Amino acid sequence: SRAGAMGDAGAATMPDIYSMHWNPAKFAFIDGKYGAAISYIPWLRSMVPDINIAYLSGYYRFDKKQVMSASLTYSSYGKIEFTDEGGATQLIVNPNEWAIDLGYSRLFSEHFSGGVAFRFIYSNLTHGYPAQGEDTKPGLSLAADISGYYHKEIDLLGKNGIIAFGGDISNIGSKMSYTESYSDFIPMNLRLGTSLTYEFDRFNKIAIAIDLNKLLV
């Protein structure tokens, strides 16, 4: 919700339990020994009633430098009717997609960390219903993310401040195919960002962040 309210900026914002999605390297700076969180989004609810996205994430700190993390993303597209050319219903399905991530983050210095994440993607949109005379199948793909994060406390107008820079190349992986004859690239993306946090006191702070995104395929 924080990243959504900030225009989907997350490459260099303060580390939190949802860092796997934005920049896995941020986990190396997260507070605490372990944590878990779940989120649920009723997607496009004003247009359709049954599309949703659920997200589960967690992390475990081995020591001061190393953190393991994992996440599960599940998307359901509600009930979809497949019809023939005359409009008669042939099949009613519930298309869905999910992805499992496993990540590792490590501090390389007092201010810099790196991270990698490995991802298995499963996409079942047709439940085997033929398309243009060809049988279909669930799409499968393996992918990886590579990320880095720089985080430093500074003095800012006599108050504590934090400056950060982050970068992440996500979905470096294999093509996905729903038929035997055609395959598509998964959306590999380059994300670069920076943020500046100003702490008024131990209860209040303000942050300014900007992300730049480039779809690579």
Backbone as ProteinMPNN parsed JSONL, in Angstrom:
{"seq_chain_A": "SRAGAMGDAGAATMPDIYSMHWNPAKFAFIDGKYGAAISYIPWLRSMVPDINIAYLSGYYRFDKKQVMSASLTYSSYGKIEFTDEGGATQLIVNPNEWAIDLGYSRLFSEHFSGGVAFRFIYSNLTHGYPAQGEDTKPGLSLAADISGYYHKEIDLLGKNGIIAFGGDISNIGSKMSYTESYSDFIPMNLRLGTSLTYEFDRFNKIAIAIDLNKLLV", "coords_chain_A": {"N_chain_A": [[0.823, -1.208, 0.0], [2.007, 1.206, 0.711], [3.925, 1.64, -1.336], [2.182, 1.742, -3.512], [0.748, 4.077, -2.936], [2.751, 5.866, -3.334], [3.146, 6.093, -6.026], [4.112, 3.675, -7.074], [6.806, 3.541, -6.309], [9.664, 1.948, -5.166], [12.25, 0.96, -5.239], [14.288, 2.156, -3.736], [13.206, 2.909, -1.324], [12.614, 2.806, 2.284], [13.598, -0.278, 3.805], [11.238, -2.955, 3.99], [8.848, -5.554, 4.792], [7.831, -6.266, 2.359], [9.822, -6.088, 0.505], [10.797, -7.957, -1.319], [9.342, -7.806, -3.693], [10.066, -5.33, -4.783], [12.838, -4.729, -4.431], [15.026, -7.016, -3.643], [17.514, -6.778, -2.336], [17.215, -4.959, -0.292], [16.426, -6.281, 1.995], [18.657, -6.921, 3.518], [19.086, -4.781, 5.181], [16.928, -4.705, 6.851], [15.1, -4.421, 9.927], [14.996, -6.612, 12.785], [14.677, -10.177, 13.518], [13.072, -11.997, 12.117], [10.108, -12.17, 10.04], [6.728, -11.922, 8.739], [4.135, -11.403, 6.301], [0.914, -10.698, 4.853], [-1.016, -9.8, 2.035], [-3.956, -8.604, 0.325], [-5.704, -7.963, -2.621], [-8.591, -6.78, -4.044], [-8.877, -6.772, -7.171], [-9.669, -4.351, -9.663], [-12.329, -4.025, -8.748], [-14.546, -2.373, -9.086], [-15.303, -2.858, -11.658], [-15.41, -5.646, -12.237], [-16.447, -8.447, -10.23], [-14.846, -10.546, -9.23], [-12.031, -10.74, -9.519], [-8.845, -11.063, -8.145], [-5.83, -10.51, -6.211], [-3.466, -12.11, -4.245], [-0.882, -11.968, -1.797], [1.879, -13.298, -0.187], [4.547, -12.974, 2.025], [7.836, -13.283, 3.505], [10.68, -13.267, 5.78], [13.923, -14.307, 7.032], [16.534, -13.769, 9.242], [19.837, -14.785, 9.183], [22.295, -13.923, 10.264], [24.162, -10.933, 11.071], [24.729, -10.115, 8.513], [23.42, -11.655, 6.558], [20.382, -12.576, 4.969], [17.573, -14.579, 4.376], [14.764, -14.877, 2.198], [11.319, -15.173, 1.137], [8.475, -15.517, -1.037], [5.028, -15.66, -2.1], [2.929, -15.251, -4.782], [-0.379, -14.983, -5.845], [-2.79, -14.954, -8.348], [-6.134, -14.597, -9.247], [-8.52, -14.789, -11.815], [-11.245, -14.877, -11.798], [-14.452, -16.242, -12.933], [-14.519, -17.43, -16.216], [-16.077, -17.7, -19.334], [-15.775, -19.917, -22.003], [-16.672, -19.951, -25.35], [-18.27, -21.288, -28.335], [-18.22, -20.567, -31.928], [-20.839, -19.9, -32.363], [-21.64, -18.799, -30.02], [-22.388, -20.446, -27.948], [-21.929, -21.785, -24.714], [-19.029, -23.521, -23.947], [-17.144, -24.194, -22.031], [-16.522, -23.439, -18.628], [-14.238, -21.756, -16.757], [-11.72, -21.037, -14.237], [-9.352, -18.993, -14.553], [-5.956, -18.732, -13.467], [-2.91, -17.591, -11.937], [0.315, -18.095, -10.514], [3.261, -17.447, -8.534], [6.308, -18.438, -7.08], [8.821, -17.232, -4.996], [12.248, -17.261, -4.003], [14.677, -15.793, -2.069], [17.935, -14.278, -1.482], [19.856, -12.156, 0.498], [22.588, -9.943, 1.154], [24.877, -8.121, 3.171], [27.508, -6.219, 1.913], [29.108, -4.186, 2.673], [29.219, -1.546, 5.124], [27.291, 0.143, 4.145], [26.252, -0.874, 1.771], [24.398, -3.339, -0.01], [23.633, -6.485, -1.593], [21.431, -8.514, -3.591], [19.749, -11.538, -4.598], [17.135, -13.246, -6.305], [15.169, -16.101, -6.947], [12.743, -17.472, -9.124], [9.744, -19.299, -9.7], [7.269, -19.613, -12.097], [3.858, -20.068, -12.763], [1.266, -20.252, -15.034], [-2.0, -20.534, -15.756], [-4.233, -20.09, -17.99], [-6.158, -21.017, -19.772], [-7.009, -23.589, -19.213], [-6.572, -25.789, -20.853], [-8.283, -25.447, -23.036], [-8.849, -25.416, -26.525], [-7.201, -23.186, -28.829], [-7.546, -21.428, -31.753], [-7.596, -23.847, -33.124], [-5.539, -25.273, -31.951], [-4.235, -27.184, -29.291], [-3.992, -26.073, -25.899], [-1.909, -25.257, -23.028], [-0.794, -24.978, -19.581], [1.314, -22.152, -18.891], [4.782, -22.119, -18.16], [7.635, -20.928, -16.375], [11.016, -20.106, -15.486], [12.774, -17.769, -13.541], [14.915, -14.992, -12.556], [16.015, -12.445, -10.237], [18.248, -9.689, -9.915], [19.783, -7.514, -7.678], [20.674, -4.37, -6.073], [21.514, -2.233, -3.28], [21.988, 0.859, -1.696], [22.519, 2.504, 1.342], [22.546, 5.061, 3.623], [23.026, 6.848, 6.617], [22.641, 10.287, 7.272], [23.467, 13.703, 8.225], [20.986, 16.079, 8.236], [20.082, 19.207, 7.934], [20.479, 19.552, 10.664], [19.051, 17.437, 11.676], [18.383, 13.876, 11.821], [18.882, 12.006, 8.874], [18.322, 9.945, 5.943], [19.827, 8.707, 3.096], [19.342, 6.985, 0.072], [19.971, 4.59, -2.526], [18.87, 2.472, -5.14], [18.698, -0.496, -7.185], [17.314, -2.812, -9.533], [17.12, -5.643, -11.537], [14.646, -7.452, -12.862], [12.902, -10.582, -13.415], [14.599, -12.059, -15.159], [14.665, -14.452, -17.348], [13.338, -17.573, -18.719], [11.417, -18.006, -21.777], [7.791, -18.061, -22.019], [5.272, -20.395, -22.802], [2.081, -21.142, -24.153], [1.175, -22.84, -26.008], [2.298, -25.402, -28.344], [3.589, -24.243, -30.454], [4.28, -21.564, -30.182], [5.91, -19.034, -28.282], [6.404, -16.62, -25.626], [8.258, -13.777, -24.411], [8.835, -13.276, -20.922], [8.059, -10.431, -18.796], [10.822, -8.811, -18.49], [12.429, -6.424, -16.451], [13.992, -3.293, -15.758], [14.697, -1.494, -12.902], [15.425, 1.533, -11.359], [16.185, 3.612, -8.61], [15.938, 6.284, -6.141], [15.995, 7.689, -2.845], [15.174, 10.015, -0.226], [15.109, 10.487, 3.166], [13.769, 12.265, 5.863], [13.961, 12.779, 9.268], [11.845, 14.028, 11.571], [11.416, 13.589, 14.306], [11.51, 10.831, 16.652], [9.075, 9.744, 16.125], [8.015, 10.762, 13.772], [8.49, 11.165, 10.293], [9.488, 12.109, 6.969], [9.506, 11.192, 3.546], [11.025, 11.346, 0.345], [10.854, 10.013, -2.839], [11.94, 8.53, -5.926], [11.437, 6.538, -8.79], [12.716, 4.974, -11.7], [11.72, 3.177, -14.519], [12.369, 0.644, -16.928], [11.195, -1.362, -19.407], [12.642, -4.242, -20.54], [12.242, -6.251, -22.411]], "CA_chain_A": [[0.0, 0.0, 0.0], [2.88, 2.383, 0.732], [4.471, 1.857, -2.673], [1.085, 2.159, -4.372], [0.443, 5.475, -2.643], [3.89, 6.675, -3.784], [3.322, 5.943, -7.474], [4.88, 2.454, -7.317], [8.232, 3.731, -6.038], [10.068, 0.998, -4.146], [13.624, 0.487, -5.406], [15.2, 2.71, -2.735], [12.511, 3.304, -0.105], [13.088, 2.092, 3.464], [13.299, -1.716, 3.735], [10.103, -3.498, 4.727], [8.647, -6.982, 4.561], [7.45, -6.464, 0.96], [10.973, -5.718, -0.327], [11.031, -8.941, -2.373], [8.712, -7.366, -4.94], [10.661, -4.101, -5.309], [14.292, -4.797, -4.425], [15.388, -7.978, -2.605], [18.711, -6.387, -1.601], [16.851, -4.153, 0.877], [16.244, -7.138, 3.17], [19.869, -6.942, 4.333], [19.028, -3.669, 6.126], [15.671, -4.715, 7.579], [15.207, -4.658, 11.366], [14.341, -7.805, 13.283], [15.199, -11.503, 13.211], [12.215, -12.64, 11.126], [8.8, -11.541, 9.903], [5.871, -12.403, 7.656], [2.997, -10.514, 6.034], [0.026, -11.109, 3.772], [-1.855, -8.722, 1.503], [-5.018, -9.059, -0.579], [-6.202, -6.851, -3.437], [-9.734, -7.063, -4.937], [-8.44, -6.011, -8.349], [-10.709, -3.851, -10.577], [-13.588, -4.433, -8.144], [-15.65, -1.564, -9.595], [-15.65, -3.342, -12.989], [-15.761, -7.071, -12.142], [-16.499, -8.757, -8.803], [-14.15, -11.747, -8.772], [-10.606, -10.751, -9.804], [-8.11, -10.692, -6.933], [-4.408, -10.844, -6.103], [-3.028, -12.341, -2.872], [0.585, -11.957, -1.727], [2.431, -13.717, 1.099], [6.003, -12.809, 2.017], [8.486, -13.422, 4.798], [12.146, -13.267, 5.767], [14.602, -14.821, 8.227], [17.918, -13.279, 9.298], [20.796, -15.741, 9.715], [23.252, -13.179, 11.077], [24.118, -9.502, 10.798], [24.971, -9.829, 7.107], [22.71, -12.515, 5.626], [18.943, -12.726, 5.142], [16.819, -15.36, 3.402], [13.395, -14.376, 2.058], [10.476, -15.949, 0.241], [7.151, -14.927, -1.269], [4.083, -16.359, -2.968], [1.936, -14.382, -5.406], [-1.453, -15.748, -6.481], [-3.775, -14.116, -9.027], [-7.316, -15.294, -9.763], [-9.215, -13.926, -12.767], [-12.68, -15.108, -11.739], [-15.025, -17.208, -13.863], [-14.469, -17.049, -17.625], [-16.774, -18.639, -20.211], [-15.297, -20.139, -23.358], [-17.821, -20.244, -26.209], [-17.972, -21.603, -29.721], [-18.491, -19.461, -32.845], [-22.251, -19.533, -32.266], [-21.902, -18.189, -28.731], [-22.794, -21.438, -26.953], [-20.902, -22.024, -23.709], [-18.346, -24.801, -24.05], [-16.378, -24.486, -20.817], [-16.4, -22.364, -17.648], [-12.982, -21.996, -16.038], [-11.238, -19.998, -13.323], [-7.931, -18.802, -14.844], [-5.153, -18.272, -12.337], [-1.462, -17.582, -12.068], [1.031, -17.937, -9.252], [4.724, -17.434, -8.598], [7.022, -18.649, -5.824], [10.141, -16.611, -5.0], [13.186, -17.536, -2.929], [15.703, -14.772, -2.204], [19.08, -14.195, -0.567], [20.399, -10.801, 0.546], [23.813, -9.922, 1.957], [25.623, -6.875, 3.312], [28.884, -6.256, 1.444], [29.805, -3.154, 3.437], [28.325, -0.9, 6.09], [26.237, 0.902, 3.472], [25.83, -1.457, 0.494], [23.982, -4.743, 0.0], [23.201, -7.079, -2.851], [20.44, -9.562, -3.423], [19.283, -12.317, -5.74], [15.89, -13.97, -6.065], [14.842, -17.083, -7.973], [11.277, -17.47, -9.238], [9.031, -20.255, -10.543], [6.006, -18.998, -12.506], [2.857, -20.973, -13.334], [0.172, -19.45, -15.563], [-3.01, -21.4, -16.363], [-5.268, -19.16, -18.456], [-7.142, -21.626, -20.667], [-7.385, -24.918, -18.723], [-6.498, -26.738, -21.949], [-9.26, -25.2, -24.107], [-8.119, -25.15, -27.772], [-7.196, -21.833, -29.388], [-7.235, -21.445, -33.182], [-7.389, -25.223, -33.541], [-4.36, -25.866, -31.321], [-4.378, -27.418, -27.857], [-3.24, -25.161, -25.033], [-1.372, -25.825, -21.802], [-0.327, -23.929, -18.667], [2.638, -21.596, -19.153], [5.761, -22.298, -17.086], [8.871, -20.177, -16.598], [11.955, -19.895, -14.388], [13.345, -16.433, -13.678], [15.749, -14.528, -11.449], [16.216, -11.01, -10.048], [19.542, -9.252, -9.381], [19.505, -6.186, -7.139], [21.634, -3.729, -5.185], [20.901, -1.18, -2.455], [22.911, 1.682, -0.915], [21.718, 3.089, 2.425], [23.469, 5.754, 4.51], [22.478, 7.882, 7.492], [23.33, 11.564, 7.1], [22.941, 14.845, 8.96], [20.2, 16.876, 7.303], [19.558, 20.395, 8.61], [20.513, 19.329, 12.094], [18.238, 16.279, 12.025], [18.808, 12.629, 11.188], [18.338, 11.734, 7.549], [18.816, 8.738, 5.281], [19.83, 8.758, 1.64], [19.407, 5.61, -0.434], [19.908, 4.33, -3.955], [18.581, 1.06, -5.371], [18.512, -0.953, -8.554], [16.849, -4.198, -9.617], [16.733, -6.215, -12.827], [13.75, -8.536, -12.472], [12.364, -11.508, -14.422], [15.578, -12.548, -16.13], [14.293, -15.858, -17.384], [12.969, -18.276, -19.943], [10.148, -17.651, -22.399], [6.621, -18.802, -21.578], [4.488, -20.864, -23.943], [0.779, -21.744, -23.881], [0.959, -23.821, -27.075], [3.542, -26.025, -28.779], [4.179, -23.563, -31.607], [4.593, -20.151, -29.983], [6.307, -18.673, -26.925], [6.553, -15.19, -25.394], [9.141, -13.349, -23.334], [8.234, -12.726, -19.717], [8.401, -8.997, -18.772], [12.046, -8.42, -17.791], [12.316, -4.997, -16.163], [15.054, -2.596, -15.039], [14.17, -0.473, -11.996], [16.423, 2.316, -10.649], [15.503, 4.588, -7.771], [16.631, 6.938, -5.04], [15.08, 8.257, -1.854], [15.727, 10.835, 0.847], [14.214, 10.455, 4.316], [14.07, 13.274, 6.882], [13.323, 12.414, 10.519], [11.536, 15.151, 12.457], [11.682, 13.043, 15.635], [11.435, 9.374, 16.587], [7.716, 9.345, 15.756], [7.582, 11.354, 12.503], [9.493, 11.332, 9.243], [8.953, 12.309, 5.624], [10.401, 10.611, 2.549], [10.857, 11.686, -1.062], [11.419, 8.905, -3.61], [11.665, 8.491, -7.357], [11.853, 5.327, -9.501], [12.699, 4.945, -13.156], [11.539, 1.807, -14.984], [12.549, 0.387, -18.351], [10.89, -2.718, -19.806], [13.768, -4.653, -21.363], [11.756, -7.078, -23.513]], "C_chain_A": [[0.859, 1.262, 0.0], [3.411, 2.678, -0.669], [3.383, 2.298, -3.642], [0.728, 3.613, -4.178], [1.544, 6.407, -3.116], [4.172, 6.457, -5.277], [4.157, 4.744, -7.864], [6.391, 2.686, -7.233], [8.639, 2.777, -4.926], [11.505, 0.538, -4.231], [14.535, 0.954, -4.284], [14.477, 3.234, -1.501], [13.024, 2.46, 1.066], [12.705, 0.614, 3.385], [12.058, -2.081, 4.549], [9.886, -4.929, 4.28], [8.219, -7.292, 3.126], [8.603, -6.155, -0.001], [11.244, -6.71, -1.456], [10.485, -8.452, -3.716], [9.469, -6.205, -5.587], [12.176, -4.182, -5.449], [14.734, -5.745, -3.32], [16.607, -7.593, -1.778], [18.391, -5.589, -0.343], [16.692, -4.989, 2.139], [17.47, -7.14, 4.078], [19.87, -5.842, 5.388], [17.764, -3.691, 6.99], [15.917, -5.008, 9.064], [14.53, -5.982, 11.72], [14.983, -9.092, 12.811], [14.387, -12.178, 12.11], [10.89, -11.892, 11.062], [8.036, -12.123, 8.734], [4.699, -11.442, 7.501], [2.174, -11.081, 4.893], [-0.784, -9.898, 3.329], [-2.841, -9.297, 0.5], [-5.591, -7.849, -1.291], [-7.393, -7.321, -4.256], [-9.599, -6.234, -6.205], [-9.621, -5.63, -9.242], [-12.114, -4.147, -10.063], [-14.772, -3.61, -8.66], [-16.115, -2.028, -10.977], [-16.121, -4.79, -12.968], [-15.644, -7.485, -10.679], [-15.542, -9.835, -8.328], [-12.697, -11.856, -9.218], [-9.869, -10.31, -8.541], [-6.662, -11.153, -7.019], [-4.076, -10.988, -4.624], [-1.508, -12.479, -2.863], [1.017, -12.296, -0.31], [3.941, -13.607, 1.038], [6.555, -12.958, 3.421], [9.994, -13.416, 4.655], [12.67, -13.863, 7.068], [16.054, -14.383, 8.17], [18.813, -14.335, 9.93], [21.791, -15.085, 10.66], [23.18, -11.719, 10.677], [24.222, -9.177, 9.312], [24.044, -10.561, 6.14], [21.235, -12.684, 5.988], [18.392, -13.596, 4.013], [15.385, -14.842, 3.37], [12.63, -15.251, 1.072], [9.146, -15.23, 0.074], [6.335, -15.818, -2.189], [3.071, -15.346, -3.469], [0.899, -15.253, -6.105], [-2.477, -14.783, -7.057], [-4.907, -14.991, -9.551], [-8.114, -14.329, -10.635], [-10.72, -14.184, -12.816], [-13.143, -16.134, -12.756], [-15.049, -16.645, -15.28], [-15.187, -18.121, -18.441], [-16.087, -18.705, -21.567], [-16.485, -20.579, -24.2], [-17.352, -20.651, -27.599], [-18.346, -20.417, -30.601], [-19.945, -19.017, -32.802], [-22.612, -18.91, -30.933], [-22.342, -19.146, -27.648], [-21.628, -21.713, -25.996], [-20.339, -23.433, -23.838], [-17.652, -25.195, -22.752], [-16.367, -23.243, -19.93], [-15.184, -22.666, -16.779], [-12.694, -20.832, -15.095], [-9.745, -19.812, -13.57], [-7.185, -18.256, -13.63], [-3.674, -18.352, -12.666], [-0.849, -17.495, -10.68], [2.534, -18.024, -9.477], [5.286, -17.607, -7.196], [8.424, -18.072, -5.96], [10.952, -17.084, -3.799], [14.374, -16.602, -3.104], [16.791, -14.864, -1.156], [19.655, -12.795, -0.661], [21.595, -10.777, 1.487], [24.397, -8.511, 2.001], [27.044, -7.08, 2.816], [29.744, -5.201, 2.125], [28.797, -2.552, 4.402], [27.129, -0.255, 5.414], [25.675, 0.234, 2.223], [25.477, -2.936, 0.66], [23.603, -5.186, -1.406], [22.204, -8.186, -2.587], [20.14, -10.277, -4.722], [17.976, -12.996, -5.338], [15.636, -14.898, -7.249], [13.336, -17.333, -7.944], [10.79, -18.603, -10.16], [7.645, -19.69, -10.821], [5.114, -20.041, -13.168], [1.661, -20.128, -13.757], [-0.805, -20.354, -16.315], [-4.21, -20.543, -16.753], [-6.389, -19.831, -19.225], [-7.662, -22.975, -20.187], [-7.489, -25.925, -19.866], [-7.465, -26.506, -23.089], [-8.521, -24.817, -25.386], [-8.252, -23.688, -28.215], [-6.724, -21.91, -30.828], [-6.854, -22.853, -33.643], [-6.211, -25.921, -32.913], [-4.604, -26.035, -29.829], [-3.509, -26.446, -27.063], [-2.814, -25.884, -23.756], [-0.999, -24.682, -20.856], [1.071, -23.445, -19.06], [3.531, -21.74, -17.939], [7.01, -21.499, -17.408], [9.697, -20.155, -15.318], [12.626, -18.551, -14.606], [14.17, -16.08, -12.443], [15.773, -13.007, -11.425], [17.62, -10.785, -9.507], [19.378, -7.816, -8.923], [20.642, -5.689, -6.263], [20.98, -2.572, -4.456], [21.985, -0.482, -1.644], [22.096, 2.507, 0.07], [22.687, 3.75, 3.406], [22.739, 6.818, 5.324], [23.317, 9.15, 7.356], [22.736, 12.596, 8.05], [22.253, 15.769, 7.965], [19.535, 18.017, 8.069], [19.454, 20.194, 10.122], [19.681, 18.159, 12.585], [18.818, 15.026, 11.344], [18.122, 12.473, 9.831], [18.942, 10.469, 6.979], [18.73, 8.966, 3.775], [20.041, 7.339, 1.13], [19.325, 5.593, -1.949], [19.67, 2.834, -4.143], [18.406, 0.746, -6.837], [18.143, -2.422, -8.582], [16.543, -4.546, -11.065], [15.916, -7.457, -12.513], [13.28, -9.346, -13.675], [13.352, -11.808, -15.542], [15.318, -14.048, -16.271], [13.884, -16.37, -18.743], [11.646, -17.769, -20.484], [9.028, -18.533, -21.852], [5.765, -19.16, -22.789], [3.183, -21.479, -23.455], [0.384, -22.762, -24.947], [2.309, -24.407, -27.462], [4.276, -25.195, -29.826], [4.622, -22.126, -31.343], [4.93, -19.897, -28.523], [6.536, -17.171, -26.835], [7.598, -14.937, -24.304], [8.315, -12.987, -22.109], [8.753, -11.291, -19.549], [9.625, -8.675, -17.91], [12.085, -6.904, -17.647], [13.54, -4.49, -15.406], [14.433, -1.478, -14.219], [15.336, 0.197, -11.265], [15.711, 3.38, -9.835], [16.407, 5.194, -6.726], [15.591, 7.509, -4.085], [15.863, 9.06, -0.822], [14.702, 10.892, 1.967], [14.694, 11.454, 5.36], [13.276, 12.936, 8.144], [13.112, 13.658, 11.386], [11.832, 14.777, 13.911], [11.504, 11.533, 15.533], [10.055, 8.863, 16.198], [7.317, 9.789, 14.35], [8.747, 11.501, 11.538], [8.775, 11.558, 7.919], [9.982, 11.795, 4.626], [10.012, 11.095, 1.161], [11.555, 10.599, -1.876], [11.053, 9.035, -5.078], [12.207, 7.186, -7.929], [11.767, 5.564, -10.998], [12.645, 3.498, -13.607], [11.723, 1.71, -16.488], [12.239, -1.081, -18.623], [11.927, -3.175, -20.836], [13.383, -5.587, -22.502], [10.283, -6.826, -23.714]], "O_chain_A": [[0.504, 2.263, -0.622], [3.357, 3.816, -1.135], [3.631, 3.139, -4.506], [0.435, 4.315, -5.146], [1.313, 7.604, -3.285], [5.305, 6.62, -5.73], [4.847, 4.78, -8.883], [7.158, 2.097, -7.994], [8.032, 2.784, -3.855], [11.95, -0.215, -3.365], [15.461, 0.236, -3.906], [15.085, 3.942, -0.698], [13.781, 1.51, 0.864], [11.603, 0.286, 2.944], [11.857, -1.579, 5.654], [10.656, -5.458, 3.479], [8.238, -8.452, 2.714], [8.375, -5.978, -1.198], [11.862, -6.342, -2.456], [11.108, -8.666, -4.756], [9.51, -6.106, -6.813], [12.736, -3.757, -6.46], [14.815, -5.332, -2.163], [16.734, -8.029, -0.634], [19.205, -5.542, 0.579], [16.811, -4.461, 3.245], [17.34, -7.341, 5.286], [20.578, -5.953, 6.389], [17.555, -2.776, 7.787], [16.832, -5.754, 9.411], [13.603, -6.417, 11.036], [15.735, -9.108, 11.836], [14.955, -12.861, 11.258], [10.589, -11.076, 11.933], [8.619, -12.743, 7.845], [4.317, -10.754, 8.448], [2.675, -11.847, 4.07], [-1.188, -9.074, 4.15], [-2.596, -10.343, -0.1], [-5.923, -6.841, -0.667], [-7.225, -8.197, -5.104], [-10.14, -5.133, -6.301], [-10.471, -6.466, -9.546], [-13.0, -4.483, -10.849], [-15.898, -4.107, -8.67], [-17.194, -1.643, -11.427], [-17.116, -5.129, -13.608], [-14.821, -6.928, -9.953], [-15.423, -10.036, -7.119], [-12.169, -12.966, -9.291], [-10.225, -9.299, -7.935], [-6.316, -12.053, -7.784], [-4.369, -10.093, -3.832], [-0.918, -13.03, -3.792], [0.579, -11.663, 0.651], [4.557, -14.099, 0.092], [5.837, -12.783, 4.406], [10.527, -13.544, 3.552], [11.961, -13.918, 8.073], [16.731, -14.598, 7.164], [18.591, -14.741, 11.07], [22.094, -15.621, 11.726], [22.231, -11.307, 10.009], [23.847, -8.082, 8.891], [23.895, -10.124, 4.999], [20.884, -12.905, 7.147], [18.705, -13.379, 2.842], [14.852, -14.417, 4.395], [13.224, -15.977, 0.274], [8.739, -14.44, 0.927], [6.876, -16.618, -2.953], [2.427, -14.66, -2.676], [1.25, -16.154, -6.867], [-2.976, -13.902, -6.356], [-4.669, -16.0, -10.216], [-8.357, -13.188, -10.243], [-11.395, -13.764, -13.757], [-12.326, -16.819, -13.373], [-15.53, -15.537, -15.517], [-14.936, -19.312, -18.262], [-15.846, -17.679, -22.203], [-17.225, -21.482, -23.807], [-16.213, -20.403, -27.992], [-18.746, -19.371, -30.09], [-20.256, -17.882, -33.162], [-23.763, -18.528, -30.722], [-22.643, -18.716, -26.534], [-20.483, -21.854, -26.425], [-21.083, -24.413, -23.838], [-17.578, -26.375, -22.41], [-16.22, -22.125, -20.424], [-15.117, -23.716, -16.141], [-13.341, -19.787, -15.154], [-8.936, -20.415, -12.865], [-7.705, -17.436, -12.873], [-3.253, -19.089, -13.558], [-1.427, -16.892, -9.776], [3.009, -18.589, -10.463], [4.8, -16.999, -6.242], [9.137, -18.378, -6.916], [10.409, -17.284, -2.712], [15.015, -16.604, -4.155], [16.604, -15.446, -0.087], [19.916, -12.295, -1.756], [21.624, -11.492, 2.488], [24.409, -7.801, 0.996], [27.72, -8.014, 3.247], [30.97, -5.313, 2.149], [27.654, -3.003, 4.482], [26.07, -0.116, 6.025], [24.7, 0.733, 1.66], [26.157, -3.68, 1.367], [23.298, -4.373, -2.278], [22.144, -8.731, -1.485], [20.26, -9.706, -5.807], [17.751, -13.283, -4.162], [15.858, -14.529, -8.402], [12.729, -17.396, -6.875], [11.339, -18.831, -11.237], [6.923, -19.327, -9.892], [5.561, -20.802, -14.026], [1.104, -19.382, -12.953], [-0.48, -20.878, -17.381], [-5.098, -20.301, -15.936], [-7.478, -19.268, -19.325], [-8.666, -23.461, -20.708], [-8.36, -26.795, -19.868], [-7.48, -27.291, -24.037], [-7.637, -23.963, -25.337], [-9.282, -23.049, -28.0], [-5.628, -22.399, -31.1], [-5.929, -23.037, -34.434], [-5.895, -27.05, -33.289], [-5.123, -25.129, -29.176], [-2.43, -26.052, -27.505], [-3.296, -26.975, -23.45], [-0.9, -23.534, -21.289], [1.906, -24.232, -19.506], [3.093, -21.509, -16.812], [7.406, -21.396, -18.569], [9.156, -20.181, -14.213], [13.007, -18.222, -15.729], [14.127, -16.773, -11.427], [15.578, -12.355, -12.451], [18.127, -11.595, -8.73], [18.889, -6.978, -9.68], [21.462, -6.467, -5.776], [20.01, -1.992, -4.943], [22.799, -1.131, -0.988], [21.106, 3.135, -0.305], [23.556, 3.078, 3.962], [21.939, 7.586, 4.79], [24.547, 9.094, 7.328], [21.656, 12.402, 8.606], [22.853, 16.191, 6.976], [18.543, 17.81, 8.767], [18.486, 20.605, 10.762], [19.612, 17.913, 13.789], [19.629, 15.118, 10.423], [16.938, 12.773, 9.675], [19.957, 9.978, 7.474], [17.691, 9.368, 3.252], [20.831, 6.582, 1.694], [18.7, 6.453, -2.57], [20.206, 2.02, -3.391], [18.017, 1.601, -7.633], [18.608, -3.197, -7.746], [15.799, -3.835, -11.74], [16.445, -8.417, -11.954], [13.264, -8.855, -14.804], [12.993, -11.811, -16.719], [15.71, -14.827, -15.402], [14.053, -15.708, -19.767], [10.849, -17.178, -19.755], [9.275, -19.604, -21.298], [5.559, -18.341, -23.683], [3.163, -22.233, -22.483], [-0.62, -23.46, -24.807], [3.346, -23.964, -26.968], [5.463, -25.416, -30.063], [5.275, -21.523, -32.195], [4.312, -20.474, -27.629], [6.826, -16.52, -27.838], [7.799, -15.756, -23.407], [7.215, -12.45, -22.239], [9.797, -10.961, -20.111], [9.487, -8.312, -16.742], [11.808, -6.179, -18.602], [14.061, -5.173, -14.524], [13.733, -0.619, -14.754], [16.142, -0.48, -10.626], [14.746, 3.985, -10.304], [17.498, 4.692, -6.455], [14.453, 7.776, -4.471], [17.046, 8.817, -0.581], [13.56, 11.296, 1.75], [15.876, 11.489, 5.702], [12.051, 12.82, 8.093], [14.069, 14.262, 11.87], [12.428, 15.559, 14.652], [11.361, 11.007, 14.429], [9.885, 7.666, 15.964], [6.369, 9.243, 13.787], [9.845, 11.907, 11.919], [7.597, 11.234, 7.776], [11.186, 11.944, 4.834], [8.831, 11.235, 0.841], [12.722, 10.295, -1.629], [10.003, 9.573, -5.43], [13.316, 6.774, -7.589], [10.876, 6.254, -11.493], [13.43, 2.673, -13.14], [11.286, 2.587, -17.234], [12.944, -1.959, -18.126], [12.067, -2.555, -21.89], [14.13, -5.704, -23.473], [9.669, -7.424, -24.598]]}, "name": "protein", "num_of_chains": 1, "seq": "SRAGAMGDAGAATMPDIYSMHWNPAKFAFIDGKYGAAISYIPWLRSMVPDINIAYLSGYYRFDKKQVMSASLTYSSYGKIEFTDEGGATQLIVNPNEWAIDLGYSRLFSEHFSGGVAFRFIYSNLTHGYPAQGEDTKPGLSLAADISGYYHKEIDLLGKNGIIAFGGDISNIGSKMSYTESYSDFIPMNLRLGTSLTYEFDRFNKIAIAIDLNKLLV"}
